[in-house]
Tab-separated table of C-alpha atoms in Angstrom:
chain	number	residue	atom	x	y	z
A	23	MET	CA	-60.377	24.864	-27.865
A	24	THR	CA	-60.870	24.626	-31.636
A	25	ASP	CA	-57.264	23.452	-31.988
A	26	LEU	CA	-58.210	20.494	-29.786
A	27	LEU	CA	-61.777	19.713	-30.882
A	28	LEU	CA	-61.191	19.846	-34.633
A	29	PRO	CA	-58.370	17.250	-34.772
A	30	LEU	CA	-60.160	15.197	-32.096
A	31	GLY	CA	-63.243	14.999	-34.303
A	32	GLN	CA	-61.138	14.208	-37.356
A	33	VAL	CA	-59.214	11.434	-35.607
A	34	ALA	CA	-62.501	10.030	-34.256
A	35	ALA	CA	-63.943	10.081	-37.789
A	36	ILE	CA	-60.952	8.141	-39.116
A	37	GLY	CA	-61.362	5.738	-36.180
A	38	GLY	CA	-65.003	5.324	-37.184
A	39	ALA	CA	-63.923	4.481	-40.732
A	40	VAL	CA	-61.472	1.892	-39.329
A	41	ALA	CA	-64.280	0.383	-37.224
A	42	LEU	CA	-66.688	0.265	-40.161
A	43	GLY	CA	-65.146	-2.839	-41.756
A	44	PRO	CA	-65.281	-4.983	-38.589
A	45	LEU	CA	-68.827	-3.734	-37.916
A	46	ILE	CA	-70.009	-4.783	-41.381
A	47	TRP	CA	-68.430	-8.205	-40.856
A	48	TRP	CA	-70.061	-8.515	-37.415
A	49	ARG	CA	-73.451	-7.518	-38.782
A	50	GLN	CA	-73.299	-10.071	-41.568
A	51	ARG	CA	-72.072	-12.911	-39.338
A	52	SER	CA	-74.579	-12.331	-36.516
A	53	ARG	CA	-77.670	-11.479	-38.551
A	54	ALA	CA	-79.494	-14.677	-37.528
A	55	SER	CA	-78.470	-14.489	-33.847
A	56	THR	CA	-80.520	-13.344	-30.890
A	57	PRO	CA	-79.910	-9.801	-29.564
A	58	ALA	CA	-77.800	-11.262	-26.742
A	59	GLY	CA	-75.896	-13.388	-29.252
A	60	ARG	CA	-75.180	-10.342	-31.409
A	61	LEU	CA	-73.924	-8.443	-28.392
A	62	ARG	CA	-71.662	-11.307	-27.431
A	63	ALA	CA	-70.288	-11.473	-30.990
A	64	LEU	CA	-69.615	-7.718	-30.925
A	65	THR	CA	-67.892	-8.105	-27.564
A	66	VAL	CA	-65.661	-10.867	-28.952
A	67	LEU	CA	-64.799	-8.665	-31.932
A	68	THR	CA	-63.978	-5.726	-29.655
A	69	LEU	CA	-61.928	-8.013	-27.412
A	70	PHE	CA	-59.883	-9.166	-30.414
A	71	LEU	CA	-59.295	-5.586	-31.600
A	72	THR	CA	-58.311	-4.554	-28.071
A	73	PHE	CA	-55.704	-7.313	-28.065
A	74	ASP	CA	-54.427	-5.950	-31.387
A	75	LEU	CA	-54.379	-2.436	-29.924
A	76	ILE	CA	-52.281	-3.519	-26.927
A	77	VAL	CA	-49.762	-5.332	-29.118
A	78	PHE	CA	-49.605	-2.424	-31.563
A	79	GLY	CA	-49.110	-0.079	-28.615
A	80	ALA	CA	-46.104	-2.182	-27.635
A	81	PHE	CA	-44.843	-1.924	-31.224
A	82	THR	CA	-45.259	1.859	-31.031
A	83	ARG	CA	-43.154	1.980	-27.870
A	84	LEU	CA	-40.518	-0.476	-29.127
A	85	THR	CA	-39.965	1.509	-32.322
A	86	ASP	CA	-39.626	4.740	-30.283
A	87	SER	CA	-42.682	6.125	-32.064
A	88	GLY	CA	-44.520	7.331	-28.972
A	89	LEU	CA	-43.546	10.930	-29.763
A	90	GLY	CA	-43.717	10.508	-33.535
A	91	CYS	CA	-46.456	13.124	-33.333
A	92	PRO	CA	-45.504	15.184	-30.263
A	93	ASP	CA	-48.959	16.681	-29.690
A	94	TRP	CA	-52.412	15.206	-29.137
A	95	PRO	CA	-54.928	14.220	-30.498
A	96	GLY	CA	-53.676	15.102	-33.979
A	97	CYS	CA	-50.255	15.313	-35.525
A	98	TYR	CA	-49.116	18.945	-35.324
A	99	SER	CA	-52.864	19.728	-35.137
A	100	ALA	CA	-53.516	17.788	-38.367
A	101	ALA	CA	-55.608	14.643	-38.648
A	102	SER	CA	-52.750	12.665	-40.189
A	103	PRO	CA	-49.028	12.938	-40.943
A	104	VAL	CA	-49.965	13.952	-44.496
A	105	GLY	CA	-51.178	17.321	-43.270
A	106	ALA	CA	-48.185	17.624	-40.934
A	107	ARG	CA	-45.460	16.702	-43.412
A	108	HIS	CA	-43.769	20.130	-43.326
A	109	HIS	CA	-43.587	20.095	-39.516
A	110	ILE	CA	-42.283	16.519	-39.554
A	111	GLU	CA	-39.636	17.338	-42.157
A	112	ALA	CA	-38.478	20.335	-40.111
A	113	ALA	CA	-38.273	18.262	-36.899
A	114	GLN	CA	-36.439	15.472	-38.693
A	115	ALA	CA	-33.979	17.911	-40.281
A	116	ALA	CA	-33.245	19.469	-36.895
A	117	MET	CA	-32.756	16.059	-35.248
A	118	PRO	CA	-32.278	13.241	-37.800
A	119	THR	CA	-32.133	10.525	-35.131
A	120	GLY	CA	-34.824	12.111	-32.979
A	121	PRO	CA	-38.301	10.873	-32.123
A	122	VAL	CA	-40.073	12.562	-35.060
A	123	THR	CA	-39.864	10.951	-38.508
A	124	HIS	CA	-42.491	10.233	-41.142
A	125	GLY	CA	-42.457	6.514	-40.325
A	126	LYS	CA	-42.774	7.050	-36.575
A	127	ALA	CA	-45.535	9.618	-37.072
A	128	TRP	CA	-47.573	7.112	-39.062
A	129	ILE	CA	-47.041	4.389	-36.464
A	130	GLU	CA	-48.215	6.714	-33.681
A	131	MET	CA	-51.264	7.912	-35.610
A	132	VAL	CA	-52.298	4.389	-36.663
A	133	HIS	CA	-52.211	3.526	-32.959
A	134	ARG	CA	-54.535	6.466	-32.249
A	135	TYR	CA	-56.890	5.510	-35.089
A	136	LEU	CA	-57.127	1.950	-33.790
A	137	ALA	CA	-57.710	3.251	-30.247
A	138	SER	CA	-60.522	5.484	-31.544
A	139	ALA	CA	-62.076	2.533	-33.367
A	140	VAL	CA	-62.034	0.418	-30.205
A	141	GLY	CA	-63.526	3.302	-28.221
A	142	LEU	CA	-66.386	3.672	-30.701
A	143	LEU	CA	-67.086	-0.074	-30.604
A	144	ILE	CA	-67.229	0.035	-26.810
A	145	LEU	CA	-69.627	3.001	-27.003
A	146	LEU	CA	-71.832	0.946	-29.316
A	147	LEU	CA	-71.654	-1.993	-26.908
A	148	ALA	CA	-72.854	0.193	-24.035
A	149	VAL	CA	-75.739	1.633	-26.080
A	150	LEU	CA	-76.878	-1.773	-27.329
A	151	SER	CA	-76.587	-3.251	-23.819
A	152	TRP	CA	-78.957	-0.641	-22.399
A	153	LYS	CA	-81.309	-1.196	-25.340
A	154	LEU	CA	-81.317	-4.966	-24.698
A	155	ALA	CA	-81.912	-4.460	-20.972
A	156	ARG	CA	-84.825	-2.080	-21.617
A	157	SER	CA	-86.398	-4.510	-24.106
A	158	ALA	CA	-85.966	-7.438	-21.696
A	159	ARG	CA	-87.654	-5.514	-18.877
A	160	ALA	CA	-90.578	-4.664	-21.136
A	161	HIS	CA	-91.077	-8.361	-21.941
A	162	HIS	CA	-90.246	-9.550	-18.400
A	163	GLU	CA	-87.246	-11.498	-19.659
A	164	PRO	CA	-83.791	-11.875	-18.062
A	165	ALA	CA	-80.890	-9.929	-19.537
A	166	PRO	CA	-77.290	-9.231	-18.537
A	167	SER	CA	-76.752	-6.042	-16.587
A	168	PRO	CA	-75.792	-3.071	-18.790
A	169	TRP	CA	-73.614	-1.641	-16.021
A	170	LEU	CA	-70.579	-3.725	-16.951
A	171	PRO	CA	-70.523	-2.343	-20.528
A	172	THR	CA	-71.048	1.117	-19.029
A	173	LEU	CA	-68.054	0.624	-16.724
A	174	THR	CA	-66.067	-0.524	-19.760
A	175	LEU	CA	-67.025	2.697	-21.575
A	176	VAL	CA	-65.891	4.831	-18.640
A	177	TRP	CA	-62.701	2.766	-18.421
A	178	VAL	CA	-61.821	3.309	-22.094
A	179	CYS	CA	-62.333	7.056	-21.664
A	180	VAL	CA	-59.853	7.060	-18.767
A	181	GLN	CA	-57.517	4.951	-20.900
A	182	GLY	CA	-57.764	7.566	-23.644
A	183	ALA	CA	-56.837	10.275	-21.157
A	184	PHE	CA	-53.727	8.333	-20.161
A	185	GLY	CA	-52.907	7.957	-23.851
A	186	ALA	CA	-52.986	11.743	-24.180
A	187	LEU	CA	-50.819	12.158	-21.073
A	188	THR	CA	-48.315	9.656	-22.475
A	189	VAL	CA	-47.644	12.108	-25.299
A	190	THR	CA	-48.027	15.441	-23.505
A	191	MET	CA	-45.853	14.308	-20.585
A	192	LYS	CA	-43.144	13.051	-22.976
A	193	LEU	CA	-43.235	9.306	-22.170
A	194	PHE	CA	-43.223	9.820	-18.402
A	195	PRO	CA	-42.526	6.236	-17.189
A	196	ALA	CA	-45.277	6.086	-14.553
A	197	ILE	CA	-47.886	7.351	-17.036
A	198	VAL	CA	-46.782	4.948	-19.787
A	199	THR	CA	-46.911	2.014	-17.356
A	200	LEU	CA	-50.385	3.028	-16.161
A	201	HIS	CA	-51.456	3.317	-19.796
A	202	LEU	CA	-50.396	-0.296	-20.321
A	203	LEU	CA	-52.161	-1.468	-17.162
A	204	PHE	CA	-55.387	0.320	-18.090
A	205	GLY	CA	-55.186	-1.311	-21.517
A	206	LEU	CA	-54.947	-4.746	-19.917
A	207	GLY	CA	-57.761	-3.812	-17.544
A	208	LEU	CA	-59.890	-2.946	-20.557
A	209	LEU	CA	-59.177	-6.349	-22.069
A	210	MET	CA	-60.084	-8.066	-18.791
A	211	LEU	CA	-63.385	-6.162	-18.594
A	212	LEU	CA	-64.249	-7.222	-22.140
A	213	ALA	CA	-63.352	-10.857	-21.345
A	214	TRP	CA	-65.669	-10.667	-18.325
A	215	GLN	CA	-68.375	-8.992	-20.403
A	216	ARG	CA	-68.102	-11.697	-23.048
A	217	GLU	CA	-68.978	-14.352	-20.471
A	218	ALA	CA	-71.971	-12.376	-19.196
A	219	TYR	CA	-74.005	-12.783	-22.411
A	220	VAL	CA	-73.764	-16.580	-22.581
A	221	PRO	CA	-72.809	-17.841	-19.094
A	222	ARG	CA	-70.768	-21.025	-19.357
A	223	PRO	CA	-69.849	-22.309	-15.908
A	224	LEU	CA	-66.599	-24.220	-15.798
A	225	SER	CA	-67.092	-27.970	-16.029
A	226	VAL	CA	-65.391	-29.136	-12.894
A	227	SER	CA	-65.339	-32.371	-10.989
A	228	ALA	CA	-65.712	-31.693	-7.277
A	229	ALA	CA	-63.605	-28.547	-7.482
A	230	PRO	CA	-62.523	-27.293	-4.060
A	231	ALA	CA	-64.085	-24.075	-2.859
A	232	ALA	CA	-60.630	-22.527	-2.538
A	233	LEU	CA	-59.944	-22.889	-6.280
A	234	ARG	CA	-61.529	-19.550	-7.123
A	235	THR	CA	-59.400	-17.876	-4.448
A	236	ALA	CA	-56.286	-19.510	-5.902
A	237	VAL	CA	-57.116	-18.197	-9.377
A	238	ALA	CA	-57.705	-14.715	-7.965
A	239	VAL	CA	-54.339	-14.787	-6.192
A	240	VAL	CA	-52.535	-15.851	-9.377
A	241	LEU	CA	-54.373	-13.123	-11.286
A	242	VAL	CA	-53.172	-10.475	-8.817
A	243	LEU	CA	-49.613	-11.818	-8.957
A	244	ALA	CA	-49.726	-11.738	-12.755
A	245	LEU	CA	-50.967	-8.133	-12.701
A	246	VAL	CA	-48.086	-7.115	-10.438
A	247	GLN	CA	-45.697	-8.901	-12.781
A	248	VAL	CA	-47.165	-7.119	-15.793
A	249	ALA	CA	-46.689	-3.806	-13.982
A	250	LEU	CA	-43.046	-4.739	-13.366
A	251	GLY	CA	-42.675	-5.688	-17.023
A	252	GLY	CA	-44.171	-2.370	-18.066
A	253	TRP	CA	-41.730	-0.588	-15.752
A	254	VAL	CA	-38.835	-2.495	-17.356
A	255	SER	CA	-39.996	-1.571	-20.829
A	256	THR	CA	-40.790	2.091	-20.179
A	257	ASN	CA	-37.399	2.566	-18.509
A	258	TYR	CA	-35.586	0.626	-21.273
A	259	ALA	CA	-34.095	-1.715	-18.653
A	260	VAL	CA	-34.421	-4.960	-20.628
A	261	LEU	CA	-30.712	-5.139	-21.475
A	262	ALA	CA	-29.476	-3.936	-18.086
A	263	CYS	CA	-29.035	-7.673	-17.485
A	264	ASP	CA	-27.845	-9.088	-20.791
A	265	GLU	CA	-27.211	-12.649	-19.628
A	266	PHE	CA	-29.222	-15.504	-18.169
A	267	PRO	CA	-29.285	-16.849	-15.507
A	268	THR	CA	-26.639	-14.335	-14.413
A	269	CYS	CA	-27.238	-10.628	-14.828
A	270	HIS	CA	-24.135	-8.864	-16.128
A	271	GLY	CA	-20.528	-9.888	-16.416
A	272	GLY	CA	-21.279	-13.293	-14.898
A	273	GLN	CA	-22.680	-11.749	-11.698
A	274	TRP	CA	-25.652	-13.409	-10.042
A	275	TRP	CA	-26.434	-10.374	-7.913
A	276	PRO	CA	-24.679	-7.170	-9.088
A	277	HIS	CA	-24.930	-3.926	-7.174
A	278	LEU	CA	-28.585	-2.863	-7.394
A	279	ASP	CA	-30.204	0.478	-6.570
A	280	PHE	CA	-33.862	-0.339	-5.899
A	281	ALA	CA	-34.534	3.045	-4.264
A	282	GLN	CA	-33.685	4.953	-7.439
A	283	GLY	CA	-35.062	2.329	-9.813
A	284	PHE	CA	-38.480	2.364	-8.176
A	285	GLN	CA	-38.736	6.088	-7.600
A	286	LEU	CA	-41.977	6.303	-9.518
A	287	TRP	CA	-42.507	10.009	-10.155
A	288	ARG	CA	-39.612	11.097	-12.354
A	289	GLU	CA	-38.768	11.871	-15.956
A	290	LEU	CA	-37.642	9.173	-18.366
A	291	GLY	CA	-33.979	8.287	-17.785
A	292	GLN	CA	-33.681	10.658	-14.832
A	293	ARG	CA	-33.798	10.589	-11.070
A	294	ALA	CA	-36.183	12.780	-9.140
A	295	ASP	CA	-33.434	15.390	-8.690
A	296	GLY	CA	-32.879	15.586	-12.462
A	297	SER	CA	-29.603	13.633	-12.577
A	298	TRP	CA	-29.287	10.657	-14.894
A	299	LEU	CA	-30.558	7.263	-13.779
A	300	GLY	CA	-27.601	4.929	-13.195
A	301	PHE	CA	-26.960	1.401	-14.388
A	302	GLU	CA	-27.546	0.052	-10.864
A	303	ALA	CA	-31.094	1.408	-10.906
A	304	LEU	CA	-31.845	-0.122	-14.317
A	305	ALA	CA	-30.393	-3.467	-13.202
A	306	ALA	CA	-32.602	-3.341	-10.084
A	307	ILE	CA	-35.684	-2.830	-12.252
A	308	HIS	CA	-34.705	-5.775	-14.443
A	309	MET	CA	-33.914	-8.084	-11.517
A	310	ALA	CA	-37.222	-7.265	-9.804
A	311	HIS	CA	-39.057	-8.346	-12.955
A	312	ARG	CA	-36.920	-11.477	-13.239
A	313	ILE	CA	-37.669	-12.461	-9.616
A	314	GLY	CA	-41.363	-11.721	-10.138
A	315	ALA	CA	-41.355	-13.935	-13.218
A	316	GLY	CA	-40.095	-16.844	-11.132
A	317	VAL	CA	-42.800	-16.326	-8.520
A	318	VAL	CA	-45.603	-16.103	-11.098
A	319	PHE	CA	-44.276	-19.099	-13.060
A	320	VAL	CA	-44.298	-21.284	-9.936
A	321	ALA	CA	-47.777	-20.010	-9.011
A	322	ILE	CA	-49.131	-20.877	-12.470
A	323	LEU	CA	-47.560	-24.346	-12.298
A	324	ALA	CA	-49.239	-24.938	-8.919
A	325	LEU	CA	-52.581	-23.686	-10.232
A	326	ALA	CA	-52.284	-25.801	-13.386
A	327	TRP	CA	-51.520	-28.877	-11.260
A	328	THR	CA	-54.669	-28.270	-9.210
A	329	LEU	CA	-56.768	-27.641	-12.302
A	330	ARG	CA	-55.567	-30.846	-13.967
A	331	ARG	CA	-57.758	-32.809	-11.565
A	332	HIS	CA	-60.800	-30.653	-12.258
A	333	ALA	CA	-60.455	-29.002	-15.693
A	334	ALA	CA	-57.538	-30.417	-17.661
A	335	ASP	CA	-58.118	-28.219	-20.713
A	336	TRP	CA	-57.665	-25.046	-18.647
A	337	SER	CA	-54.562	-26.526	-17.055
A	338	ASN	CA	-53.067	-27.050	-20.513
A	339	TRP	CA	-53.921	-23.505	-21.631
A	340	LEU	CA	-52.254	-21.989	-18.581
A	341	LEU	CA	-49.157	-24.156	-18.994
A	342	ALA	CA	-48.927	-23.137	-22.657
A	343	ALA	CA	-49.212	-19.443	-21.758
A	344	ALA	CA	-46.595	-19.770	-19.003
A	345	GLY	CA	-44.218	-21.610	-21.349
A	346	TRP	CA	-44.718	-18.960	-24.033
A	347	GLN	CA	-43.914	-16.186	-21.556
A	348	LEU	CA	-40.803	-17.984	-20.326
A	349	ALA	CA	-39.482	-18.546	-23.864
A	350	SER	CA	-40.268	-15.036	-25.130
A	351	GLY	CA	-38.901	-13.413	-21.979
A	352	LEU	CA	-35.610	-15.289	-22.223
A	353	SER	CA	-35.418	-14.442	-25.927
A	354	ASN	CA	-35.565	-10.743	-25.100
A	355	VAL	CA	-32.431	-11.094	-22.950
A	356	VAL	CA	-30.276	-13.520	-24.905
A	357	LEU	CA	-31.194	-12.142	-28.369
A	358	ASP	CA	-30.679	-8.463	-27.413
A	359	TRP	CA	-34.344	-7.461	-27.271
A	360	PRO	CA	-35.592	-8.112	-30.831
A	361	ILE	CA	-38.954	-6.529	-31.587
A	362	ALA	CA	-40.537	-9.880	-32.490
A	363	ALA	CA	-39.653	-11.391	-29.101
A	364	ALA	CA	-40.797	-8.275	-27.237
A	365	LEU	CA	-44.147	-8.283	-29.054
A	366	ALA	CA	-44.532	-12.015	-28.379
A	367	HIS	CA	-43.923	-11.350	-24.686
A	368	THR	CA	-46.527	-8.560	-24.561
A	369	GLY	CA	-49.030	-10.651	-26.500
A	370	GLY	CA	-48.447	-13.624	-24.204
A	371	ALA	CA	-49.042	-11.507	-21.103
A	372	THR	CA	-52.263	-10.188	-22.638
A	373	VAL	CA	-53.526	-13.699	-23.416
A	374	LEU	CA	-52.608	-14.879	-19.912
A	375	MET	CA	-54.637	-12.079	-18.306
A	376	ALA	CA	-57.634	-12.873	-20.514
A	377	LEU	CA	-57.364	-16.588	-19.638
A	378	LEU	CA	-57.195	-15.965	-15.895
A	379	THR	CA	-60.094	-13.500	-16.028
A	380	THR	CA	-62.293	-15.896	-17.998
A	381	LEU	CA	-61.395	-18.772	-15.686
A	382	LEU	CA	-62.268	-16.701	-12.621
A	383	VAL	CA	-65.638	-15.655	-14.084
A	384	ARG	CA	-66.525	-19.238	-14.983
A	385	LEU	CA	-65.590	-20.496	-11.544
A	386	ARG	CA	-67.769	-17.784	-10.064
A	387	SER	CA	-70.649	-18.919	-12.298
A	388	ALA	CA	-70.089	-22.518	-11.178
A	389	ASP	CA	-70.362	-21.459	-7.535
A	390	HIS	CA	-73.749	-19.886	-8.248
């Protein structure tokens, strides 16, 4: 137990040090604000750092640094790669092109430090939310419910558990994909929470009652598409189709093995029976994501067209996000998956989810 608790405390302490700078900045900037205004500013700060964490998590995966420190929460039970340098050197000497190098270890640990910092900020948000609610009740004043920040705190703890499983289960594709989805869910909760402190109903002109339903449908479709994108990335299936609009060798529809490609509970690169995953399975994963992208793109265009008559600024934001995702997604294929394009694609998906969540919350506020 000591082998777990000691590095966990050390990593959390480093995360606290990372969070200290943003907290000082937040405190200085929001000194003259109301308690609700300070909470909203802290939520915006945490939202921004969560976006950074998701993108840096993608960078960790794209640089094959997920097992740079093959244990958890520390690096060979040390708080940083400095204390684990002998273990890292031995692993690198045994396998020079393997997953453990000094550079990859630092990338993985920086990701954990940033995750710890975000977790501590969310803990502070929950504590301050309950304090604000208690003060508001004492003075018979309205205040946002503290249960949403509490749910966010529980969510980030579950997300941390999936982060640990990502390492201990050796990049098990289903776990890595769930880790990504829980990260996006965390961002969506923070976007929702941000709106709760200063409600700003969407300015609409005779918006149809079905508009909120349409946004919810697009949000669900986008989530499914993100899950497919995560499955492509965690299975390294991006270049299974290295052409566009065709897939491989000029084929529009090559032989695809969806059954093996979407067998969820299996090791990385393997089938459930332990044999190697074939090209047909990887191509099926890629093509499913490509088809999903077309569906979501059309859905966003339809939603943007509807919004143009009621909230043109939101229509433009959604069109910009959809265009960004189209360009960055195509760049991954035609430019052989450069890290910059892959990070742009992940960042674009994250922004799109935050936009759709905020839009849905504001439409809900308008209805009430």
